[in-house]
Coordinates of C-alpha atoms in Angstrom, one line a residue:
M104 CA -0.1 0.0 0.0
S105 CA 2.9 2.3 0.8
K106 CA 4.1 2.4 -2.9
E107 CA 0.6 3.1 -4.1
V108 CA 0.2 6.0 -1.8
L109 CA 3.7 7.4 -3.0
T110 CA 2.6 7.4 -6.5
M111 CA -1.0 8.8 -6.1
S112 CA -1.6 12.4 -7.7
A113 CA -2.8 15.2 -5.5
L114 CA -6.3 14.7 -6.9
A115 CA -6.3 11.0 -6.0
L116 CA -5.2 11.9 -2.5
K117 CA -8.1 14.2 -2.0
T118 CA -10.7 11.6 -3.2
A119 CA -9.2 9.1 -0.8
Y120 CA -9.2 11.6 2.0
Q121 CA -13.2 12.3 1.5
T122 CA -13.9 8.6 1.4
G123 CA -12.0 7.9 4.3
A124 CA -9.6 5.5 2.5
L125 CA -6.6 7.4 3.6
S126 CA -5.7 10.2 6.0
P127 CA -3.3 13.0 5.6
V128 CA -1.2 11.8 8.6
E129 CA -0.9 8.5 7.3
V130 CA 0.0 10.0 3.8
C131 CA 2.6 12.4 5.2
N132 CA 4.2 9.7 7.5
T133 CA 4.7 7.4 4.4
L134 CA 6.2 10.2 2.4
L135 CA 8.5 11.3 5.2
D136 CA 9.8 7.7 5.7
H137 CA 10.3 7.5 1.7
V138 CA 12.4 10.8 2.1
E139 CA 14.4 9.4 5.1
Q140 CA 15.2 6.3 3.0
H141 CA 16.1 7.8 -0.3
D142 CA 17.0 11.4 0.0
Q143 CA 20.6 11.0 1.1
A144 CA 21.4 9.9 -2.5
L145 CA 19.4 12.7 -4.1
N146 CA 19.6 15.7 -1.8
A147 CA 16.4 17.1 -2.9
W148 CA 15.4 18.5 0.5
C149 CA 17.4 21.2 2.5
L150 CA 14.7 21.1 5.4
I151 CA 12.7 18.4 6.8
D152 CA 10.6 18.9 9.9
R153 CA 8.6 16.0 10.6
D154 CA 7.0 17.3 13.8
T155 CA 5.7 20.4 12.1
T156 CA 4.5 18.6 9.0
L157 CA 2.5 16.1 11.1
Q158 CA 1.1 18.8 13.2
W159 CA -0.4 20.3 10.1
A160 CA -1.5 17.0 8.7
R161 CA -3.2 16.3 12.0
E162 CA -5.4 19.5 11.6
S163 CA -6.2 18.6 8.2
E164 CA -7.3 15.3 9.4
Q165 CA -9.5 16.8 12.0
R166 CA -11.1 18.9 9.4
Y167 CA -12.1 15.8 7.3
L168 CA -13.6 14.4 10.4
D169 CA -15.6 17.2 11.0
G170 CA -16.8 17.8 7.4
N171 CA -15.2 21.2 7.4
T172 CA -12.5 20.9 4.8
Q173 CA -10.6 24.0 3.5
G174 CA -10.0 25.0 -0.1
L175 CA -8.8 22.9 -3.0
L176 CA -5.7 21.2 -1.3
D177 CA -6.7 20.2 2.1
G178 CA -4.1 17.6 3.4
V179 CA -2.1 17.5 0.2
P180 CA 1.6 17.5 1.0
V181 CA 3.5 20.1 -1.0
G182 CA 7.4 20.5 -1.2
V183 CA 8.3 24.3 -1.1
K184 CA 11.3 25.6 -3.0
D185 CA 13.7 27.5 -0.4
V186 CA 13.2 30.7 -2.2
F187 CA 9.5 31.1 -0.9
L188 CA 9.0 32.6 2.5
T189 CA 7.3 30.2 4.9
P190 CA 6.5 31.6 8.4
M191 CA 7.6 28.5 10.5
W192 CA 10.7 27.7 8.6
P193 CA 13.7 29.9 7.4
T194 CA 14.3 30.7 3.8
V195 CA 17.9 30.9 3.2
K196 CA 17.9 30.5 -0.9
G197 CA 21.0 28.1 -0.6
S198 CA 23.1 31.0 0.5
R199 CA 25.3 31.4 3.8
T200 CA 24.8 35.1 3.5
I201 CA 21.2 34.9 4.8
D202 CA 20.2 35.4 8.4
P203 CA 17.6 32.6 8.7
T204 CA 15.8 34.2 11.6
S205 CA 15.3 37.5 9.5
T206 CA 12.9 35.4 7.2
L207 CA 10.6 33.9 9.8
Q208 CA 6.6 34.9 10.3
K209 CA 6.5 35.9 6.5
R210 CA 4.5 34.4 3.7
S211 CA 5.2 34.5 0.1
P212 CA 1.8 34.7 -1.9
A213 CA 2.2 31.2 -3.2
V214 CA 2.7 30.1 0.5
A215 CA -0.3 32.1 1.6
A216 CA -2.6 30.7 -1.1
L217 CA -1.5 27.1 -0.4
E218 CA -2.3 27.7 3.4
R219 CA -5.9 29.2 2.6
N220 CA -6.4 25.9 0.8
G221 CA -5.4 23.8 3.5
Y222 CA -2.1 22.2 2.2
V223 CA 0.5 20.4 4.3
P224 CA 4.0 21.7 4.1
L225 CA 6.4 18.9 3.7
G226 CA 9.6 20.5 3.8
K227 CA 12.0 23.1 1.8
T228 CA 13.4 21.9 -1.4
T229 CA 17.0 22.7 -2.6
T230 CA 18.1 25.5 -5.0
P231 CA 21.3 27.0 -6.2
E232 CA 22.2 30.0 -4.4
F233 CA 19.7 32.6 -5.2
G234 CA 18.3 30.3 -7.9
W235 CA 20.8 31.6 -10.3
K236 CA 21.4 28.7 -12.4
G237 CA 20.2 25.7 -14.4
V238 CA 21.6 22.9 -12.3
T239 CA 21.2 22.8 -8.5
D240 CA 24.1 22.9 -6.1
S241 CA 25.3 25.4 -3.6
P242 CA 28.1 25.9 -1.2
L243 CA 25.4 25.6 1.6
C244 CA 23.6 22.5 0.4
G245 CA 25.7 20.7 -2.1
P246 CA 24.5 19.0 -5.4
T247 CA 21.0 17.7 -5.9
N248 CA 21.0 14.5 -7.9
N249 CA 18.7 12.9 -10.6
P250 CA 16.3 10.2 -9.3
W251 CA 16.9 8.5 -12.7
D252 CA 20.7 8.3 -12.2
P253 CA 22.1 9.9 -9.0
A254 CA 25.2 10.5 -10.9
K255 CA 23.5 13.0 -13.1
T256 CA 22.0 16.4 -12.2
A257 CA 18.4 16.9 -11.5
G258 CA 18.6 20.4 -13.2
G259 CA 17.8 23.6 -11.6
S260 CA 17.1 25.9 -10.1
S261 CA 14.1 24.2 -9.1
G262 CA 16.0 20.9 -9.1
G263 CA 15.1 20.0 -5.5
S264 CA 11.4 20.3 -6.2
A265 CA 11.7 18.3 -9.3
A266 CA 13.8 15.6 -7.9
A267 CA 11.3 15.3 -5.0
V268 CA 8.3 15.0 -7.3
S269 CA 10.0 12.6 -9.5
A270 CA 11.1 10.4 -6.7
C271 CA 7.6 10.3 -5.2
M272 CA 8.6 12.3 -2.2
A273 CA 5.8 14.8 -2.8
P274 CA 2.9 14.8 -5.3
M275 CA 3.5 18.5 -6.1
A276 CA 6.1 21.3 -5.2
L277 CA 6.6 25.0 -6.0
G278 CA 9.2 26.1 -8.3
T279 CA 10.3 29.4 -9.8
D280 CA 11.5 30.1 -13.3
A281 CA 13.5 33.0 -14.5
G282 CA 15.3 31.3 -17.4
G283 CA 13.9 27.6 -17.4
S284 CA 14.2 26.9 -13.8
I285 CA 10.9 25.0 -13.6
R286 CA 11.0 23.5 -17.1
I287 CA 14.8 22.6 -17.0
P288 CA 14.5 20.2 -14.0
A289 CA 11.2 19.0 -15.1
A290 CA 12.4 17.8 -18.3
F291 CA 15.6 16.4 -16.7
C292 CA 13.5 14.5 -14.0
G293 CA 10.6 13.3 -16.1
I294 CA 7.8 15.5 -14.5
V295 CA 5.3 18.1 -15.4
G296 CA 6.5 21.7 -14.9
H297 CA 4.5 25.0 -15.8
K298 CA 5.9 28.4 -16.1
P299 CA 2.8 30.5 -16.1
T300 CA 2.4 33.7 -17.8
F301 CA 4.3 36.6 -16.2
S302 CA 2.1 38.4 -13.7
E303 CA -0.7 35.4 -13.6
V304 CA 0.7 34.1 -10.4
P305 CA 1.4 36.9 -7.8
H306 CA 4.9 37.0 -6.3
W307 CA 6.5 38.9 -3.4
P308 CA 9.0 40.1 -2.5
A309 CA 9.8 41.0 -6.1
S310 CA 12.5 38.7 -7.6
P311 CA 16.1 40.2 -8.0
F312 CA 15.5 38.8 -11.6
G313 CA 12.6 41.3 -12.2
T314 CA 10.0 40.3 -15.0
L315 CA 12.0 37.4 -16.1
A316 CA 10.9 35.4 -12.9
H317 CA 7.7 33.3 -12.6
A318 CA 6.4 31.0 -9.9
G319 CA 4.5 28.0 -10.7
P320 CA 3.7 24.2 -10.1
M321 CA 5.7 21.0 -10.4
T322 CA 3.7 17.9 -10.3
R323 CA 3.5 14.4 -11.9
T324 CA 0.2 15.1 -13.9
V325 CA -1.0 18.1 -15.9
A326 CA -4.2 17.8 -13.9
D327 CA -2.4 18.2 -10.5
A328 CA -0.7 21.3 -12.3
A329 CA -3.9 22.8 -13.2
L330 CA -5.2 22.1 -9.6
M331 CA -2.2 23.9 -8.2
M332 CA -2.6 26.8 -10.7
Q333 CA -6.3 27.3 -9.4
V334 CA -4.8 28.0 -6.1
L335 CA -1.4 30.0 -7.0
T336 CA -3.4 32.5 -9.0
E337 CA -5.5 33.6 -6.1
A338 CA -5.2 37.5 -5.6
D339 CA -2.5 39.0 -3.4
P340 CA -2.2 42.6 -3.0
R341 CA 1.4 42.7 -2.6
D342 CA 2.4 42.1 -6.0
S343 CA 1.9 45.3 -7.9
L344 CA 2.7 43.9 -11.2
A345 CA 0.2 40.9 -10.8
A346 CA -2.5 41.0 -13.7
P347 CA -6.3 41.4 -13.0
R348 CA -7.5 38.1 -11.7
R349 CA -9.7 36.1 -14.3
N350 CA -10.5 33.3 -12.0
T351 CA -9.8 30.7 -14.7
D352 CA -11.1 27.4 -13.9
Y353 CA -7.9 25.5 -15.1
L354 CA -9.3 22.2 -14.3
A355 CA -12.4 22.5 -16.3
A356 CA -10.5 23.9 -19.1
L357 CA -8.4 20.8 -19.5
H358 CA -10.8 19.0 -21.6
Q359 CA -11.1 21.4 -24.3
P360 CA -10.7 19.7 -27.8
M361 CA -7.5 19.7 -29.8
K362 CA -9.6 19.4 -33.0
G363 CA -8.8 22.4 -35.3
L364 CA -6.2 23.8 -32.9
R365 CA -3.3 25.3 -35.0
I366 CA 0.0 24.0 -33.7
A367 CA 3.4 25.1 -34.9
L368 CA 6.3 22.5 -34.4
S369 CA 9.8 23.5 -34.2
T370 CA 12.9 21.0 -33.2
T371 CA 15.3 23.9 -33.3
L372 CA 13.9 27.3 -33.2
G373 CA 15.9 27.6 -36.2
Y374 CA 19.3 27.8 -34.4
V375 CA 19.7 24.7 -31.9
D376 CA 21.6 21.5 -32.1
V377 CA 19.4 18.7 -30.7
N378 CA 20.0 15.3 -29.5
P379 CA 18.6 13.0 -32.3
D380 CA 16.5 11.1 -29.8
I381 CA 14.9 14.1 -28.5
E382 CA 14.2 15.7 -32.1
K383 CA 12.8 12.5 -33.1
A384 CA 10.4 12.3 -30.0
V385 CA 9.1 16.0 -30.6
L386 CA 8.4 15.2 -34.3
E387 CA 6.4 12.0 -32.9
A388 CA 4.7 14.3 -30.5
G389 CA 3.4 16.3 -33.5
K390 CA 1.7 13.0 -35.0
V391 CA 0.1 12.6 -31.6
F392 CA -1.5 16.1 -31.8
E393 CA -2.5 15.5 -35.3
A394 CA -4.1 12.2 -34.4
L395 CA -6.1 14.3 -31.8
G396 CA -7.4 16.5 -34.6
A397 CA -4.9 19.5 -34.5
I398 CA -3.5 21.0 -37.5
V399 CA 0.4 20.7 -37.1
T400 CA 2.7 22.7 -39.3
E401 CA 6.7 22.7 -39.0
A402 CA 7.4 26.4 -38.5
D403 CA 10.2 28.2 -36.7
P404 CA 9.3 31.5 -34.9
G405 CA 11.6 33.5 -36.8
F406 CA 13.8 35.1 -34.1
S407 CA 17.5 34.8 -33.7
N408 CA 19.0 33.4 -30.5
P409 CA 18.4 36.0 -27.9
L410 CA 21.0 34.7 -25.6
A411 CA 23.1 37.9 -25.2
A412 CA 20.0 40.0 -24.3
F413 CA 19.0 37.3 -22.0
S414 CA 22.4 37.1 -20.2
H415 CA 22.5 41.0 -19.8
L416 CA 19.0 41.0 -18.1
F417 CA 19.6 37.7 -16.1
Y418 CA 23.0 38.4 -14.8
S419 CA 22.0 41.9 -14.0
G420 CA 19.3 40.3 -11.6
A421 CA 22.2 38.2 -10.2
A422 CA 24.0 41.4 -9.5
N423 CA 21.0 43.1 -8.2
A424 CA 20.5 40.1 -5.6
M425 CA 24.1 40.7 -4.2
R426 CA 24.1 44.7 -4.4
D427 CA 24.3 45.0 -0.6
L428 CA 26.8 42.2 0.1
G429 CA 30.4 43.1 1.1
E430 CA 33.4 41.2 0.1
R431 CA 33.3 39.2 3.3
Q432 CA 30.1 37.9 2.4
R433 CA 30.9 37.3 -1.3
N434 CA 33.7 35.1 -0.4
L435 CA 30.9 32.6 1.4
M436 CA 29.1 32.4 -2.1
D437 CA 29.1 30.1 -5.1
P438 CA 32.4 31.7 -7.0
A439 CA 30.7 31.2 -10.4
L440 CA 27.7 33.7 -9.2
V441 CA 30.0 36.1 -8.0
E442 CA 31.9 36.2 -11.3
V443 CA 28.7 36.6 -13.5
A444 CA 27.6 39.3 -11.2
R445 CA 30.9 41.1 -11.3
K446 CA 30.7 41.0 -15.1
A447 CA 27.0 42.4 -14.9
E448 CA 28.0 45.2 -12.7
K449 CA 30.1 46.7 -15.6
L450 CA 27.2 46.8 -18.0
S451 CA 26.0 50.5 -18.9
M452 CA 22.5 51.4 -18.8
L453 CA 22.7 51.5 -22.6
D454 CA 23.6 48.0 -22.6
Y455 CA 20.6 47.2 -20.3
L456 CA 18.3 49.2 -22.6
G457 CA 19.6 47.5 -25.8
A458 CA 18.9 44.1 -24.2
M459 CA 15.4 45.4 -23.3
N460 CA 14.9 46.5 -27.0
E461 CA 15.7 43.0 -28.1
R462 CA 13.4 41.6 -25.7
M463 CA 10.5 43.8 -27.0
A464 CA 11.3 42.6 -30.3
V465 CA 11.0 39.0 -29.4
S466 CA 7.9 39.6 -27.6
E467 CA 6.3 41.3 -30.5
R468 CA 7.7 38.7 -32.8
M469 CA 5.7 35.9 -30.7
A470 CA 2.6 37.9 -30.2
L471 CA 2.3 37.9 -34.3
F472 CA 3.3 34.3 -34.3
H473 CA 0.2 33.3 -32.3
T474 CA -2.0 35.2 -34.6
K475 CA -1.4 32.5 -36.9
Y476 CA -0.8 29.6 -34.5
D477 CA -2.4 28.8 -31.1
L478 CA 0.5 26.8 -29.7
L479 CA 4.3 26.2 -30.3
I480 CA 5.7 23.0 -29.4
T481 CA 9.5 22.4 -29.1
P482 CA 11.8 20.2 -27.1
A483 CA 12.2 21.6 -23.6
L484 CA 15.9 20.8 -23.6
P485 CA 18.3 19.9 -26.5
L486 CA 20.0 17.1 -24.3
D487 CA 19.4 14.7 -21.5
A488 CA 20.9 15.2 -17.9
F489 CA 24.6 15.4 -17.5
D490 CA 27.0 14.7 -14.7
T491 CA 25.9 16.2 -11.3
N492 CA 27.8 19.2 -9.6
R493 CA 28.6 20.8 -13.0
E494 CA 27.2 24.0 -14.5
V495 CA 27.7 22.5 -18.1
P496 CA 28.4 19.2 -19.6
V497 CA 31.9 17.9 -19.8
D498 CA 33.6 19.4 -23.0
W499 CA 30.9 21.8 -23.6
P500 CA 32.1 24.8 -25.6
S501 CA 30.8 27.3 -22.8
T502 CA 31.3 27.7 -19.2
R503 CA 27.7 29.1 -18.4
W504 CA 24.5 27.4 -18.3
P505 CA 22.1 29.3 -20.6
T506 CA 24.0 28.0 -23.4
W507 CA 22.7 24.4 -23.1
T508 CA 19.0 25.8 -22.2
P509 CA 18.1 27.5 -25.6
F510 CA 14.4 26.7 -25.7
T511 CA 13.5 27.9 -22.2
Y512 CA 15.0 31.3 -21.7
P513 CA 13.2 33.1 -24.8
F514 CA 9.9 32.8 -23.3
N515 CA 11.1 34.1 -20.0
L516 CA 11.9 37.3 -22.2
T517 CA 8.5 37.3 -23.6
G518 CA 6.5 36.4 -20.5
Q519 CA 4.4 33.6 -22.3
P520 CA 3.2 30.4 -20.5
A521 CA 5.3 27.4 -21.2
L522 CA 4.8 23.8 -20.1
S523 CA 7.3 20.9 -19.9
V524 CA 5.5 17.5 -20.1
P525 CA 7.5 14.0 -20.1
L526 CA 8.2 13.0 -23.6
G527 CA 9.8 9.4 -22.9
L528 CA 13.3 8.3 -22.3
T529 CA 16.5 8.9 -24.3
G530 CA 18.7 5.9 -25.4
N531 CA 20.5 6.5 -22.3
G532 CA 17.5 5.8 -20.0
L533 CA 17.0 9.4 -19.1
P534 CA 13.9 11.6 -19.5
M535 CA 13.1 14.1 -22.1
G536 CA 10.7 17.0 -22.0
L537 CA 8.2 18.4 -24.6
Q538 CA 7.8 22.1 -24.3
I539 CA 4.1 23.7 -25.1
V540 CA 4.2 27.4 -25.4
G541 CA 1.1 29.5 -25.8
A542 CA 0.2 33.3 -26.2
R543 CA 0.4 35.4 -23.0
F544 CA -2.6 34.5 -20.7
D545 CA -3.4 31.5 -22.5
D546 CA -2.2 29.1 -19.8
A547 CA -5.6 27.1 -19.9
R548 CA -5.0 26.2 -23.5
V549 CA -1.4 25.2 -22.8
L550 CA -2.4 22.9 -19.9
A551 CA -5.1 21.4 -22.0
A552 CA -2.8 20.5 -24.8
G553 CA -0.4 19.1 -22.3
H554 CA -3.2 17.2 -20.6
A555 CA -4.4 15.9 -24.2
F556 CA -0.8 14.7 -24.9
E557 CA -0.3 13.1 -21.5
Q558 CA -3.5 11.0 -21.9
A559 CA -2.7 10.0 -25.5
Q560 CA 1.0 9.2 -24.7
P561 CA 1.2 8.4 -20.9
F562 CA 4.5 8.5 -19.2
T563 CA 4.5 5.5 -16.7
Q564 CA 8.0 4.8 -16.3
M565 CA 9.4 5.3 -12.7
P566 CA 12.8 6.1 -11.4
P567 CA 14.9 3.2 -10.5
L568 CA 14.8 3.9 -6.8
M569 CA 10.9 3.2 -6.7
G570 CA 11.6 -0.5 -7.3
S571 CA 13.8 -0.6 -4.3

């Protein structure tokens, strides 16, 4: 029974609670035992506090007994990436420079929304320092490894959340994404990760990475991602950039038909070298959508690689995160983070505005592209997971992580919704991800397409540790 509990979706857990087949306390104990048994190999969690988690679980259990359940996630255990403020646990963002006590008794909007909906906080998941790179390791917490092969990276920066969900240590987790940080680890770990439209999910305090940064769900099914979006999109007045609430029913919208949907398929965006296994799988995904009634056309969006513009904006965000830190504190930090921040500090205002000009041009290009195509599908990543505790693969021509994530960061520049769903395994036995991109604020259609694909081509494989 314990393995069945570990693999249950959030929606299935809610049903089991309602019928009395399971209790939140029973489920959390099972998950925490699983974490205790396997997390030494993965390092997905930087904080586990069984007593606190079980206290929340007991309160939820009592609500079910009283017939007085709370919100959409009552009793559902959730992993919280350690960049989100939690009132009872410190938030140190993988850094030795943050005073843990200074972060207590505060709630990020996502955490506040989860609380209102009865979630059970399972623990804090690992992140690279300040969430700055596409893999997860930090001087404070060390590397986070991939459940499919612990010698490989889980990706990042939401690598702890992805590894935890993939390894069935949590049915869902919070992630953030300023250049691919939800979709990269989702693809590497074989789970679902959704980067919502910018401003759709309220975020506070403002990210140092500015309007590149999004908060979103990481789950094992698209339906659970839609359920989590129902919660995360609740209004919060602290985010002055949040869009007006549209109160979309993401779960109901999952079942909209694919028939007649206009889908552009691009395996390269016109400039990316892709692993042949991944390219073939994306082309096969196009056939799946055609069988569902969509009109699939191979077409590139038509913009050139915006890496330079993204790097200026993103690394300026890294410098912004460190603006008040002196040399003594910087000596405690990830040296590569300090290096990119120092380079960004030398950029001029015109350099920054030039990057913004390119950002606006790519955004305009994609807005026009979506007048012709409802969705764009691409690989989530051009490669499968590489050795852990490295920023780039061995013998990679560049030292910086965005060079191997060319499918993700363009859509942080544009603020569009982008979903990664499992696409199967490469010949190396490692997960691949399909990215589904929609027009701004068309998250419901993106999730519906991901759900339709998931139903037509289920990803049922489990990481090897689930067999032990």
